[in-house]
Coordinates of C-alpha atoms in Angstrom, one line a residue:
M1 CA -15.3 10.3 -2.0
S2 CA -14.1 8.7 1.6
I3 CA -11.3 5.8 1.5
W4 CA -11.5 3.2 4.6
V5 CA -8.3 1.2 5.8
Y6 CA -8.7 -1.6 8.1
N7 CA -6.0 -0.6 11.1
T8 CA -3.9 -3.6 12.6
A9 CA -2.8 -1.5 15.4
S10 CA -6.9 -1.0 16.5
N11 CA -8.2 -3.2 14.4
K12 CA -11.5 -1.2 13.3
K13 CA -11.9 0.4 10.1
E14 CA -11.1 3.8 9.9
E15 CA -11.3 7.0 7.2
F16 CA -7.9 7.3 5.4
I17 CA -6.6 10.9 6.1
P18 CA -3.2 11.9 4.6
R19 CA -0.8 14.0 6.4
E20 CA -0.8 16.9 3.8
K21 CA -3.9 17.4 1.3
G22 CA -3.3 15.8 -1.9
V23 CA -0.2 14.7 -1.5
V24 CA -0.1 10.6 0.1
S25 CA 3.0 8.8 0.5
A26 CA 4.0 5.0 1.4
Y27 CA 7.2 3.0 2.4
V28 CA 7.1 0.0 -0.1
C29 CA 9.9 -2.3 1.0
G30 CA 11.6 -3.8 -2.3
I31 CA 12.3 -7.7 -3.4
T32 CA 13.2 -10.5 -0.7
P33 CA 16.6 -11.0 -2.3
Y34 CA 17.7 -14.3 0.2
S35 CA 16.0 -16.5 -2.8
Y36 CA 15.4 -17.8 -6.3
A37 CA 13.1 -14.9 -8.1
H38 CA 9.6 -16.4 -8.2
I39 CA 6.0 -14.9 -9.4
G40 CA 5.1 -14.5 -6.1
N41 CA 8.0 -11.1 -5.9
A42 CA 5.7 -9.2 -8.3
R43 CA 2.8 -9.1 -6.0
P44 CA 3.7 -6.5 -3.6
P45 CA 5.2 -4.2 -6.6
L46 CA 1.8 -4.6 -8.7
V47 CA -0.4 -4.4 -5.5
W48 CA 1.4 -0.8 -5.1
D49 CA 0.9 0.3 -8.4
V50 CA -3.1 -0.5 -8.4
I51 CA -3.4 1.7 -5.5
R52 CA -1.4 4.5 -6.9
R53 CA -2.9 4.6 -9.9
F54 CA -6.4 4.8 -7.1
L55 CA -5.2 7.2 -5.8
R56 CA -4.5 9.7 -8.7

């Protein structure tokens, strides 16, 4: 099964190919600490959790 992602650098959809077979990693920064917490702060961790579960 191929996974296609949108590459903002090339403005094209490209097939996702991991650097190391069977291993996928991503950098995900934490919450924005400069204001009060709100429901929007939960979106990034939730999205990355869904992606992680999909890739398993």
